[in-house]
Amino acid sequence: MNFKKTILCIGAGYVGGPTMAMIAYKCPQYKVTVVDINPERIALWNSDDLPIYEPGLDEIVKTVRGRNLFFNTDIEKGIKESEIIFVSVNTPTKTYGTGAGMAADLQYWEKTARQIRESAESHKIVVEKSTLPVKTALAMERILTSMNNGIRFDVLSNPEFLAEGSAVKDLEDPDRILIGSRETPDGLKARDELVEIYANWVSGERIITSNIWSSELSKLVSNAFLAQRISSINSISALCEKTDANITEVSRAVGMDSRVGNKFLNAGIGFGGSCFKKDILNLVYICRFQGLDEVADYWEGVVKINDYQKERFILNMLGAMFNTLAGKKICLFGFAFKANTGDTRESPAILIAGRLVEEKADLIITDPQALKNAMIALSDINGQINYVEDPYDAAAGCDAIAVMTEWDMYAGLDFEKIYKSMTKPAFIFDGRNILDHEKLFEIGFNVYPTGKPALTHF
Ligand code: NAD
Ligand code: UGA
């Protein structure tokens, strides 16, 4: 079959896989190939057991795989054959050298740029899909053109805004698609080519364009703003616990102001996920590098409050359970960093589990999707940890349940049955405020919500 465009994506992760599956699904006239250096990941993308869990993704991949979506490890061939190359490799926080713990580690990114330069035999549009520090496109351009071989490369920024757990919906019906380009005739032409792809299913007013630096920076700032709302509400949850105010009521009252809006105001155990912390720290690093210490301090506060919220959760548990957790059995309901994903990267549950083990508690962890990743995330921790799929089996014989992830299924469990199976006094720490606290209290539990008065029988 003759395809109208050939598209390559380098990096078959949480972003590359679903994003390209959506493009292939919406645009049968394009050939879309996703490549990765990790052969196991590619094998999973070609199997019935996809490497990531996202509601709705299996169906889309099944429809388009082998039709106009292909997964393989031949990066060189992919580069040669494609006109448009998305780069969606990981950009984690640097763990070594200058900027360790703050700056983005661009080694995977740079390797990809060099590989494109070495394999390309004709004009390419290279699209930054990964989240990157502002001005990365300049470095990309310099690497790509350093061979002086007459091949033209146009670099665009097209950050991804999908959230895990709702990736398919976010990709199908995005709030906006942002495309940044050089404002030269070539840059604008390349930008229009990318606009044309998204215009297959996204309405024109939702496809916005900007200069390339604004686009790169907008991605970091979007994540910083979202995380800032969570830290804001979490900071107030601490004050609620001291003053008998109720964080759900405060958040409803504040969020009903249409200037504020009601989303992302759920207090909890702190934000997790692979991106919020790394992107804010990257923003902080860039601000410091530019001599803007006050700005850097302001954004760093968002991460500090997030760490404080996790620590507070542990201290609350310890205080409520008579200042000792040694030998007590604690069941963690959920381990994913949020519901509807199996991803545990930077999940608050990792730190909380580690701290509970330090207190010599025995842990039983249950999660409908994330147990495999939980085992990997906690493999370095030396302690008594069991992984149990069924939440009823997991809770039986425990002293306490701590809700780590807001899976819908937890609210629908039979807590009478769970209470009967637990050691008394039985405690519930609802780190996500998803349970019916009054009802749990009536059943006999001592209930500790987040940002609300505790309900106890003592
Ligand atoms: P990921 O770790 O799931 O996937 C990255 C993939 O790139 C891996 O499979 C890795 O093997 C591959 N890779 C690394 N170097 C490579 C190379 N030289 N050649 C080929 N493949 C290579 O990461 P992710 O979660 O998909 O994130 C990718 C980027 O997108 C990051 O910059 C992230 O900040 C950004 N982002 C992520 C999300 C999200 O929800 N996870 C959302 C928006 C943006
Ligand atoms: C986030 C952004 O929402 C995406 O737009 C962005 O593309 C992505 O980061 C990225 O760049 O990686 P994601 O981390 O997948 O998406 O999930 P979110 O829904 O943002 O949740 C992040 C964390 O905040 C989770 O731990 C969640 O439980 C927590 N959260 C969220 C709260 O504690 N309270 C809320 O009100 C909302």
PDB file of C-alpha atoms in Angstrom, residues 237 239-250 451-453:
ATOM      1  CA  SER A 237      -5.177  19.955  54.340  1.00  0.00           C
ATOM      2  CA  LEU A 239      -4.214  23.271  58.468  1.00  0.00           C
ATOM      3  CA  CYS A 240      -7.665  21.619  58.255  1.00  0.00           C
ATOM      4  CA  GLU A 241      -6.447  18.745  60.427  1.00  0.00           C
ATOM      5  CA  LYS A 242      -5.432  21.272  63.114  1.00  0.00           C
ATOM      6  CA  THR A 243      -8.620  23.342  62.972  1.00  0.00           C
ATOM      7  CA  ASP A 244     -11.524  20.906  62.424  1.00  0.00           C
ATOM      8  CA  ALA A 245     -12.141  22.344  58.971  1.00  0.00           C
ATOM      9  CA  ASN A 246     -12.802  19.835  56.179  1.00  0.00           C
ATOM     10  CA  ILE A 247     -10.571  19.951  53.081  1.00  0.00           C
ATOM     11  CA  THR A 248     -13.297  18.624  50.764  1.00  0.00           C
ATOM     12  CA  GLU A 249     -15.585  21.459  51.816  1.00  0.00           C
ATOM     13  CA  VAL A 250     -12.825  24.049  51.510  1.00  0.00           C
ATOM     14  CA  GLY A 451      -7.523  17.085  55.846  1.00  0.00           C
ATOM     15  CA  LYS A 452     -10.594  16.206  57.936  1.00  0.00           C
ATOM     16  CA  PRO A 453     -11.195  15.432  61.576  1.00  0.00           C
TER      17      PRO A 453
END
